[in-house]
Short mmCIF file of C-alpha atoms in Angstrom, two decimals:
data_model
loop_
_atom_site.label_atom_id
_atom_site.label_comp_id
_atom_site.label_asym_id
_atom_site.label_seq_id
_atom_site.Cartn_x
_atom_site.Cartn_y
_atom_site.Cartn_z
CA MET A 1 73.05 -79.54 107.23
CA ASN A 2 71.21 -81.59 109.86
CA SER A 3 71.74 -81.01 113.53
CA GLU A 4 73.41 -84.37 114.10
CA ALA A 5 76.08 -83.60 111.54
CA ILE A 6 76.61 -80.18 113.10
CA SER A 7 76.92 -81.68 116.56
CA SER A 8 79.58 -84.11 115.44
CA LEU A 9 81.41 -81.30 113.62
CA LEU A 10 81.20 -79.18 116.77
CA LEU A 11 82.71 -82.01 118.77
CA GLU A 12 85.53 -82.24 116.26
CA ALA A 13 86.03 -78.48 116.40
CA ALA A 14 86.21 -78.65 120.20
CA THR A 15 88.83 -81.40 119.96
CA LEU A 16 90.78 -79.25 117.49
CA LEU A 17 90.51 -76.32 119.88
CA GLY A 18 91.94 -78.33 122.77
CA MET A 19 94.62 -80.17 120.78
CA GLY A 20 95.60 -77.07 118.85
CA MET A 21 96.08 -74.86 121.89
CA ILE A 22 97.97 -77.58 123.78
CA PHE A 23 100.25 -78.11 120.82
CA VAL A 24 100.89 -74.40 120.20
CA PHE A 25 101.71 -73.87 123.89
CA THR A 26 103.95 -76.93 124.07
CA PHE A 27 105.78 -75.98 120.91
CA LEU A 28 106.42 -72.41 121.98
CA ALA A 29 107.38 -73.56 125.50
CA LEU A 30 109.97 -75.83 123.90
CA LEU A 31 111.17 -72.83 121.94
CA ILE A 32 111.56 -70.87 125.18
CA ALA A 33 113.77 -73.66 126.50
CA ALA A 34 115.72 -73.62 123.23
CA ILE A 35 116.27 -69.85 123.40
CA ASN A 36 117.49 -70.14 126.98
CA LEU A 37 119.87 -72.89 125.92
CA ILE A 38 121.20 -70.78 123.07
CA ALA A 39 121.69 -67.84 125.44
CA ALA A 40 123.52 -70.06 127.95
CA PHE A 41 125.67 -71.47 125.17
CA CYS A 42 126.56 -68.01 123.89
CA ARG A 43 127.45 -66.84 127.40
CA LYS A 44 129.68 -69.84 127.98
CA PHE A 45 131.46 -69.63 124.64
CA PRO A 46 131.48 -65.94 123.85
CA GLY A 47 133.33 -66.53 120.57
CA LYS A 48 136.25 -64.62 119.11
CA PRO A 49 137.35 -61.18 120.37
CA SER A 50 134.30 -59.22 119.31
CA PRO A 51 132.31 -59.55 122.48
CA ASP A 52 130.77 -56.11 122.58
CA GLY A 53 127.49 -55.84 120.79
CA HIS A 54 125.88 -57.34 117.80
CA SER A 55 126.15 -54.68 115.18
CA LYS A 56 129.93 -54.46 115.08
CA PRO A 57 130.80 -57.85 113.64
CA LEU A 58 128.16 -57.26 111.02
CA LYS A 59 129.74 -54.00 109.89
CA LEU A 60 133.26 -55.43 110.08
CA SER A 61 132.34 -58.27 107.81
CA HIS A 62 131.13 -55.76 105.24
CA SER A 63 134.06 -53.38 105.18
CA GLY A 64 136.46 -56.29 105.61
CA SER A 65 135.03 -58.29 102.75
CA THR A 66 137.71 -58.77 100.13
CA ASP A 67 135.55 -58.63 97.05
CA GLN A 68 135.73 -54.86 96.82
CA PRO A 69 139.20 -53.56 97.77
CA ASP A 70 139.85 -49.88 97.22
CA GLY A 71 141.33 -48.45 94.05
CA THR A 72 145.03 -48.31 94.91
CA THR A 73 145.09 -51.84 96.34
CA LEU A 74 143.34 -53.09 93.23
CA ALA A 75 145.84 -51.34 91.02
CA ALA A 76 148.78 -52.70 92.99
CA ILE A 77 147.44 -56.27 92.90
CA SER A 78 146.69 -56.22 89.20
CA ALA A 79 150.11 -54.69 88.46
CA ALA A 80 151.78 -57.43 90.50
CA VAL A 81 149.81 -60.19 88.81
CA HIS A 82 150.53 -58.72 85.41
CA GLN A 83 154.24 -58.54 86.23
CA TYR A 84 154.29 -62.10 87.50
CA ARG A 85 152.49 -63.50 84.48
CA LYS A 86 154.84 -61.63 82.20
CA GLN A 87 157.94 -62.94 83.92
CA HIS A 88 156.79 -66.48 84.52
CA PRO A 89 156.48 -67.83 80.96
CA LEU A 90 159.78 -66.10 80.12
CA ASN A 91 161.52 -67.90 82.93
CA VAL A 92 160.18 -71.20 81.67
CA LYS A 93 161.41 -70.57 78.17
CA GLU A 94 164.87 -69.61 79.32
CA MET B 1 70.24 -52.43 62.26
CA ASP B 2 72.01 -55.79 62.31
CA LYS B 3 75.36 -54.06 62.47
CA PHE B 4 74.15 -51.91 65.32
CA ASP B 5 73.12 -55.03 67.22
CA VAL B 6 76.54 -56.64 66.69
CA LEU B 7 78.20 -53.46 67.87
CA TRP B 8 75.96 -53.29 70.92
CA GLN B 9 76.68 -56.94 71.74
CA SER B 10 80.41 -56.27 71.68
CA THR B 11 80.19 -53.59 74.36
CA ALA B 12 80.35 -54.46 78.02
CA LEU B 13 77.12 -52.56 78.62
CA ALA B 14 75.07 -55.31 77.01
CA HIS B 15 76.61 -57.99 79.19
CA PHE B 16 76.94 -56.48 82.65
CA THR B 17 75.21 -58.51 85.30
CA LEU B 18 74.12 -56.96 88.56
CA GLY B 19 76.68 -59.07 90.44
CA GLN B 20 79.52 -57.74 88.33
CA VAL B 21 78.45 -54.18 88.91
CA ILE B 22 78.28 -54.74 92.66
CA MET B 23 81.71 -56.41 92.69
CA MET B 24 83.17 -53.51 90.69
CA ILE B 25 81.79 -51.19 93.36
CA VAL B 26 83.42 -53.40 96.00
CA GLY B 27 86.68 -53.10 94.04
CA LEU B 28 86.31 -49.31 93.94
CA LEU B 29 85.58 -49.33 97.68
CA LEU B 30 88.82 -51.25 98.29
CA LEU B 31 90.70 -48.72 96.14
CA TYR B 32 89.11 -45.92 98.17
CA LEU B 33 90.12 -47.57 101.45
CA ALA B 34 93.66 -48.01 100.15
CA ILE B 35 94.17 -44.57 98.65
CA VAL B 36 92.13 -42.27 100.87
CA LYS B 37 92.03 -44.14 104.18
CA LYS B 38 95.49 -45.73 103.70
CA PHE B 39 94.27 -49.14 104.91
CA GLU B 40 97.03 -51.64 104.00
CA PRO B 41 97.41 -49.83 100.65
CA LEU B 42 100.18 -52.15 99.43
CA LEU B 43 97.69 -55.00 99.28
CA LEU B 44 94.25 -53.47 99.05
CA LEU B 45 95.22 -51.44 95.98
CA PRO B 46 96.17 -54.42 93.78
CA ILE B 47 93.31 -56.47 95.29
CA GLY B 48 90.79 -53.74 94.50
CA PHE B 49 92.14 -53.34 90.98
CA GLY B 50 92.11 -57.10 90.48
CA ALA B 51 88.45 -57.08 91.50
CA LEU B 52 87.74 -54.45 88.84
CA LEU B 53 89.55 -56.42 86.14
CA THR B 54 88.08 -59.79 86.94
CA ASN B 55 84.50 -58.50 86.72
CA ILE B 56 84.81 -56.99 83.25
CA PRO B 57 82.32 -58.75 80.98
CA LEU B 58 83.78 -60.43 77.86
CA ALA B 59 87.40 -59.76 78.88
CA GLY B 60 87.85 -63.12 80.60
CA PHE B 61 90.67 -62.11 82.93
CA SER B 62 89.99 -65.00 85.28
CA GLU B 63 89.18 -67.68 82.73
CA ALA B 64 91.76 -69.99 81.19
CA GLY B 65 93.75 -67.73 78.87
CA GLY B 66 93.36 -64.61 80.98
CA ILE B 67 96.30 -63.11 82.83
CA LEU B 68 94.73 -63.17 86.29
CA TYR B 69 93.88 -66.84 85.84
CA TYR B 70 97.52 -67.67 85.20
CA ILE B 71 98.82 -65.45 87.99
CA TYR B 72 96.48 -67.24 90.39
CA GLU B 73 97.41 -70.71 89.15
CA VAL B 74 101.14 -70.02 89.23
CA GLY B 75 101.32 -68.12 92.47
CA ILE B 76 98.49 -68.93 94.83
CA ASP B 77 97.19 -72.33 93.80
CA THR B 78 100.74 -73.61 94.23
CA GLY B 79 101.25 -71.70 97.48
CA VAL B 80 104.39 -70.03 96.12
CA PHE B 81 103.47 -66.35 96.55
CA PRO B 82 102.50 -66.42 100.23
CA LEU B 83 105.66 -68.38 100.97
CA LEU B 84 107.88 -65.87 99.15
CA ILE B 85 106.18 -63.09 101.08
CA PHE B 86 106.84 -64.99 104.29
CA MET B 87 110.53 -65.16 103.39
CA GLY B 88 110.52 -61.38 102.98
CA VAL B 89 108.73 -60.94 106.30
CA GLY B 90 111.39 -63.15 107.89
CA ALA B 91 114.07 -60.90 106.43
CA MET B 92 112.32 -57.87 107.92
CA THR B 93 111.79 -59.35 111.38
CA ASP B 94 114.17 -58.64 114.24
CA PHE B 95 113.84 -61.32 116.89
CA GLY B 96 116.09 -59.44 119.31
CA ALA B 97 113.27 -58.42 121.65
CA LEU B 98 111.96 -61.98 121.77
CA ILE B 99 115.36 -63.60 122.35
CA ALA B 100 116.00 -61.13 125.18
CA ASN B 101 112.74 -62.13 126.87
CA PRO B 102 111.69 -65.55 125.54
CA ARG B 103 108.73 -65.89 127.92
CA MET B 104 106.90 -63.54 125.56
CA LEU B 105 106.37 -66.59 123.35
CA LEU B 106 103.59 -67.61 125.76
CA LEU B 107 101.71 -64.42 124.88
CA GLY B 108 102.07 -65.24 121.20
CA ALA B 109 100.66 -68.68 121.97
CA ALA B 110 97.73 -67.39 124.05
CA ALA B 111 96.63 -65.00 121.31
CA GLN B 112 96.21 -67.98 118.97
CA PHE B 113 93.18 -68.94 121.02
CA GLY B 114 91.31 -66.52 118.76
CA ILE B 115 91.99 -68.87 115.83
CA PHE B 116 90.76 -72.04 117.48
CA ALA B 117 87.77 -70.41 119.16
CA THR B 118 86.69 -68.99 115.80
CA LEU B 119 87.00 -72.45 114.26
CA PHE B 120 84.42 -73.52 116.81
CA GLY B 121 82.28 -70.46 116.05
CA ALA B 122 82.39 -71.08 112.29
CA ILE B 123 81.06 -74.60 112.75
CA ALA B 124 78.40 -73.29 115.17
CA LEU B 125 77.26 -70.88 112.42
CA ASN B 126 76.01 -73.96 110.55
CA TRP B 127 72.94 -73.81 112.79
CA VAL B 128 71.98 -70.68 110.88
CA PRO B 129 70.23 -71.57 107.61
CA GLY B 130 72.30 -70.70 104.55
CA PHE B 131 75.66 -71.62 106.07
CA SER B 132 77.35 -74.92 105.48
CA PHE B 133 80.98 -74.67 106.50
CA THR B 134 83.04 -77.85 106.51
CA LEU B 135 85.91 -78.26 108.97
CA GLN B 136 88.27 -77.23 106.16
CA ASP B 137 86.31 -74.06 105.48
CA ALA B 138 86.11 -73.28 109.19
CA SER B 139 89.87 -73.74 109.64
CA ALA B 140 90.65 -71.45 106.71
CA ILE B 141 88.29 -68.79 108.09
CA ALA B 142 89.60 -69.13 111.63
CA ILE B 143 93.18 -68.38 110.59
CA ILE B 144 92.08 -64.78 109.98
CA GLY B 145 92.49 -64.52 113.75
CA GLY B 146 96.21 -65.11 113.25
CA ALA B 147 96.31 -61.59 111.79
CA ASP B 148 98.85 -62.73 109.27
CA GLY B 149 98.01 -62.19 105.59
CA PRO B 150 100.38 -64.66 103.93
CA THR B 151 99.55 -67.40 106.45
CA ALA B 152 95.82 -66.87 105.88
CA ILE B 153 96.21 -66.98 102.09
CA PHE B 154 98.47 -70.03 102.24
CA LEU B 155 96.04 -71.96 104.42
CA ALA B 156 92.97 -70.86 102.48
CA SER B 157 94.56 -71.89 99.17
CA LYS B 158 95.16 -75.35 100.62
CA LEU B 159 91.93 -75.88 102.54
CA ALA B 160 89.18 -73.74 101.01
CA PRO B 161 90.22 -72.10 97.71
CA GLU B 162 86.65 -71.04 96.93
CA LEU B 163 86.59 -68.84 100.06
CA LEU B 164 90.04 -67.34 99.44
CA GLY B 165 88.88 -63.98 98.16
CA ALA B 166 86.66 -63.27 101.14
CA ILE B 167 89.22 -64.60 103.62
CA ALA B 168 92.07 -62.51 102.21
CA VAL B 169 89.96 -59.36 102.08
CA ALA B 170 88.77 -59.93 105.66
CA ALA B 171 92.31 -60.65 106.91
CA TYR B 172 93.84 -57.53 105.38
CA SER B 173 90.91 -55.28 106.25
CA TYR B 174 91.02 -56.30 109.89
CA MET B 175 94.80 -55.93 110.02
CA ALA B 176 94.26 -52.37 108.88
CA LEU B 177 91.59 -51.96 111.55
CA VAL B 178 93.83 -53.15 114.42
CA PRO B 179 94.12 -49.59 115.83
CA ILE B 180 90.32 -49.44 116.04
CA ILE B 181 89.49 -53.00 117.14
CA GLN B 182 92.14 -53.53 119.81
CA PRO B 183 92.21 -50.50 122.16
CA PRO B 184 88.66 -50.87 123.55
CA ILE B 185 89.29 -54.54 124.36
CA MET B 186 92.68 -53.74 125.91
CA LYS B 187 91.18 -51.02 128.06
CA ALA B 188 88.21 -53.12 129.12
CA LEU B 189 90.43 -55.90 130.42
CA THR B 190 93.02 -53.82 132.28
CA THR B 191 92.92 -51.28 135.09
CA PRO B 192 94.58 -47.86 134.66
CA ASP B 193 97.21 -48.90 137.21
CA GLU B 194 98.08 -52.00 135.23
CA ARG B 195 98.42 -49.95 132.07
CA LYS B 196 100.96 -47.70 133.81
CA ILE B 197 103.35 -50.53 134.68
CA GLU B 198 106.84 -49.85 133.38
CA MET B 199 108.93 -52.81 132.33
CA GLU B 200 112.62 -53.51 132.83
CA GLN B 201 114.93 -52.71 129.97
CA LEU B 202 115.74 -55.63 127.70
CA ARG B 203 119.25 -57.08 127.63
CA GLU B 204 121.43 -56.84 124.54
CA VAL B 205 121.30 -59.85 122.29
CA SER B 206 124.44 -61.02 120.50
CA GLN B 207 124.57 -61.59 116.77
CA ARG B 208 125.38 -65.23 117.41
CA GLU B 209 122.13 -65.80 119.27
CA LYS B 210 120.24 -64.16 116.44
CA ILE B 211 121.95 -66.44 113.92
CA ILE B 212 121.32 -69.63 115.87
CA PHE B 213 117.68 -68.70 116.60
CA PRO B 214 116.11 -69.27 113.14
CA ILE B 215 118.00 -72.53 112.79
CA ALA B 216 116.71 -73.70 116.18
CA VAL B 217 113.14 -72.73 115.26
CA LEU B 218 113.40 -74.65 112.00
CA LEU B 219 114.89 -77.66 113.76
CA LEU B 220 112.03 -77.79 116.25
CA THR B 221 109.49 -77.45 113.45
CA ILE B 222 111.13 -80.23 111.47
CA LEU B 223 110.97 -82.51 114.50
CA PHE B 224 107.48 -81.74 115.76
CA LEU B 225 105.40 -80.16 113.01
CA PRO B 226 106.63 -80.88 109.48
CA ALA B 227 103.30 -79.58 108.14
CA ALA B 228 104.38 -76.08 109.15
CA THR B 229 107.83 -76.27 107.57
CA PRO B 230 106.85 -74.55 104.30
CA LEU B 231 105.83 -71.45 106.25
CA VAL B 232 108.39 -71.62 109.04
CA GLY B 233 111.17 -72.76 106.71
CA MET B 234 110.81 -69.81 104.34
CA PHE B 235 110.45 -67.46 107.28
CA CYS B 236 113.63 -68.78 108.92
CA LEU B 237 115.53 -68.59 105.63
CA GLY B 238 114.65 -64.92 105.33
CA ASN B 239 115.59 -64.28 108.94
CA LEU B 240 118.90 -66.11 108.65
CA MET B 241 119.78 -64.07 105.56
CA ARG B 242 119.09 -60.96 107.60
CA GLU B 243 121.08 -61.89 110.67
CA CYS B 244 124.10 -63.74 109.28
CA GLY B 245 125.51 -60.59 107.70
CA VAL B 246 127.26 -62.33 104.82
CA VAL B 247 124.47 -62.21 102.21
CA GLU B 248 123.45 -58.59 102.48
CA ARG B 249 122.43 -58.48 98.82
CA LEU B 250 120.03 -61.42 99.17
CA ASN B 251 118.68 -59.96 102.39
CA LYS B 252 117.97 -56.64 100.72
CA THR B 253 116.32 -58.31 97.75
CA ALA B 254 114.13 -60.51 99.94
CA GLN B 255 112.83 -57.62 102.00
CA ASN B 256 112.51 -55.09 99.19
CA GLU B 257 112.39 -55.97 95.50
CA LEU B 258 111.23 -59.56 95.79
CA ILE B 259 108.50 -58.96 98.33
CA ASN B 260 107.30 -55.92 96.37
CA ILE B 261 107.08 -57.83 93.10
CA VAL B 262 105.30 -60.74 94.72
CA THR B 263 102.92 -58.39 96.54
CA ILE B 264 101.71 -56.94 93.24
CA PHE B 265 100.91 -60.36 91.84
CA LEU B 266 99.52 -61.70 95.08
CA GLY B 267 97.14 -58.77 95.35
CA LEU B 268 95.97 -59.15 91.74
CA ALA B 269 95.47 -62.88 92.16
CA VAL B 270 93.45 -62.39 95.33
CA GLY B 271 91.41 -59.71 93.56
CA SER B 272 90.69 -62.16 90.76
CA LYS B 273 88.82 -64.28 93.31
CA LEU B 274 86.42 -61.42 94.01
CA SER B 275 83.90 -62.50 91.41
CA ALA B 276 80.21 -62.05 92.07
CA ASP B 277 79.33 -65.74 92.22
CA LYS B 278 81.99 -66.43 94.86
CA PHE B 279 81.88 -63.23 96.90
CA LEU B 280 78.25 -62.16 96.94
CA THR B 281 77.10 -64.95 99.23
CA VAL B 282 75.82 -65.04 102.76
CA GLU B 283 78.98 -66.97 103.64
CA THR B 284 81.09 -63.87 102.96
CA LEU B 285 79.11 -61.98 105.60
CA GLY B 286 79.74 -64.86 107.98
CA ILE B 287 83.47 -64.75 107.20
CA LEU B 288 83.65 -61.01 107.82
CA ALA B 289 81.85 -61.38 111.15
CA LEU B 290 83.92 -64.38 112.25
CA GLY B 291 87.15 -62.59 111.33
CA ALA B 292 86.33 -59.69 113.62
CA VAL B 293 85.42 -62.11 116.42
CA ALA B 294 88.69 -63.99 115.92
CA PHE B 295 90.68 -60.77 116.22
CA ALA B 296 88.83 -59.68 119.33
CA ILE B 297 89.20 -63.04 121.09
CA GLY B 298 92.91 -63.25 120.21
CA THR B 299 93.50 -59.77 121.63
CA ALA B 300 91.56 -60.60 124.79
CA THR B 301 93.32 -63.89 125.51
CA GLY B 302 96.69 -62.26 124.88
CA VAL B 303 95.95 -59.53 127.43
CA LEU B 304 94.57 -62.03 129.96
CA MET B 305 97.65 -64.23 129.57
CA ALA B 306 99.89 -61.21 130.14
CA LYS B 307 97.92 -60.41 133.30
CA LEU B 308 98.36 -63.96 134.53
CA MET B 309 102.08 -63.87 133.78
CA GLY B 310 102.37 -60.54 135.58
CA ARG B 311 100.84 -62.11 138.69
CA VAL B 312 103.16 -65.13 138.75
CA SER B 313 106.35 -63.64 137.48
CA SER B 314 108.88 -61.78 139.62
CA SER B 315 109.57 -59.14 136.97
CA LYS B 316 106.88 -56.64 136.08
CA ILE B 317 104.80 -57.23 132.98
CA ASN B 318 102.43 -54.65 131.55
CA PRO B 319 99.34 -56.63 130.47
CA LEU B 320 98.88 -54.40 127.42
CA ILE B 321 101.73 -56.12 125.61
CA GLY B 322 99.65 -59.31 125.47
CA ALA B 323 97.49 -57.67 122.79
CA ALA B 324 100.50 -57.66 120.46
CA GLY B 325 100.42 -61.47 120.49
CA VAL B 326 98.07 -61.43 117.50
CA SER B 327 100.94 -60.93 115.02
CA ALA B 328 99.92 -58.00 112.70
CA VAL B 329 103.54 -56.81 112.87
CA PRO B 330 104.27 -54.02 113.67
CA MET B 331 100.83 -52.42 113.85
CA ALA B 332 99.73 -54.30 116.99
CA ALA B 333 102.95 -53.35 118.82
CA ARG B 334 102.44 -49.71 117.87
CA VAL B 335 98.89 -49.82 119.20
CA VAL B 336 100.19 -51.23 122.50
CA ASN B 337 102.75 -48.43 122.68
CA LYS B 338 100.08 -45.83 122.02
CA VAL B 339 97.64 -47.15 124.62
CA GLY B 340 100.50 -47.43 127.11
CA LEU B 341 101.54 -43.83 126.48
CA GLU B 342 97.96 -42.66 127.08
CA ALA B 343 98.10 -44.16 130.57
CA ASN B 344 101.65 -43.14 131.38
CA PRO B 345 103.38 -40.60 129.11
CA HIS B 346 106.83 -41.89 130.11
CA ASN B 347 106.14 -45.52 129.36
CA PHE B 348 107.47 -46.70 126.01
CA LEU B 349 106.27 -50.26 125.48
CA LEU B 350 107.19 -50.58 121.80
CA MET B 351 110.27 -52.77 122.25
CA HIS B 352 108.54 -54.90 124.90
CA ALA B 353 105.55 -55.38 122.61
CA MET B 354 107.76 -56.44 119.68
CA GLY B 355 108.55 -59.67 121.57
CA PRO B 356 104.98 -60.98 121.72
CA ASN B 357 104.37 -59.45 118.30
CA VAL B 358 106.97 -61.58 116.51
CA ALA B 359 106.04 -64.50 118.77
CA GLY B 360 102.54 -64.14 117.32
CA VAL B 361 103.94 -64.63 113.80
CA LEU B 362 105.53 -67.89 114.89
CA GLY B 363 102.42 -68.83 116.85
CA SER B 364 100.09 -68.37 113.91
CA ALA B 365 102.45 -70.28 111.60
CA VAL B 366 102.44 -73.12 114.12
CA ALA B 367 98.64 -72.93 114.44
CA ALA B 368 98.39 -73.05 110.64
CA GLY B 369 100.63 -76.11 110.66
CA VAL B 370 98.43 -77.79 113.27
CA LEU B 371 95.31 -77.10 111.18
CA LEU B 372 97.01 -78.37 108.02
CA ALA B 373 98.13 -81.53 109.79
CA LEU B 374 94.78 -82.26 111.43
CA VAL B 375 92.26 -81.01 108.86
CA GLY B 376 94.10 -80.76 105.53
#
């Protein structure tokens, strides 16, 4: 590679260095502003009555999720559904 | 005698070239580093083994029809594997420390200077006979300074696929060497008094902030740097799955099974690039040297930035945490904690260092995006 080509490449690399660092700093500075905005927003509208801490709502949403109710509830629900289905078509026929 | 000749020709012994033997030794060295020295074993083990396989004469692992060839084409040439890994990393990352103290993002930005300075250095190496790095090559090499494996592989696969093997090996080796490379630089740039500084405790961050954060990051990236959205987008997806709390199964898969599966294939595919004709060049030596320089510069600028911030800011900042700005999560943060404890046995900097540490991940993804947009 001749020295002229290298010089022009070096110039380009220097431009990249300047532009790149300016952009990275600007972008992350914007992100700082965004995080502060989010924090201000969350302070102003603290949401529903689970204000203390971050881990609680997470746990609640697991144990409270309805896709896995415990055994007795499941039994009761399926018995009720069964009963209803049994009675319903009969009622229609009568 | 004819039969004997045919038999001899069908053994590998008759076909070994010196290059292949050397590369097999390199592969064995990587296995040794992984197993005995425990240097990034999750990656160096499959990479080392891939290097063994790809250099077997007659087996054709890395030629069309061989398994490593297809793994590479499917996973790395397309950029899919590094992106899947990045999703897993997102699912493993807790941004709490960063959201509590967002100014730490500036440290993550400062440490990226290592990347851009190395870009300059790689081009300057062209003065030395035997080197001819293009801007693309130089960018792919420089990203080693981001100390982020998947980002380095992603960028190298886009900009300089022929250098990928050397770049990936350098990136992961230096990440493993963080505890050796960083402390001398950190100590040289700080006084014992500065290293003793204790920082205020971080505030608690609500789940809501953590949920909104990845979406905000993605939004900013979409607006200002679409070239980085593959990396940042997958990262934010993983992080959102982690924080939202409603897709626990996906979260677990992303940060365990999926990332493990992809790591195996990624390592093998990178290893398949360790063939003699591509690796045994003077350029590889240049890449290894530049990678170390990139790491050192990134560490130094991070520490200097933290010093500067400590001077201007009202709250106390221990300059050591700046070193964690070169991602390498969580190794760099642990190193900061260790060096801090040496100066002051009651000073636990781990949580404070996690802020710049995860900021470094974002910073290097943004830097990669800038390089892709300007050079790619």
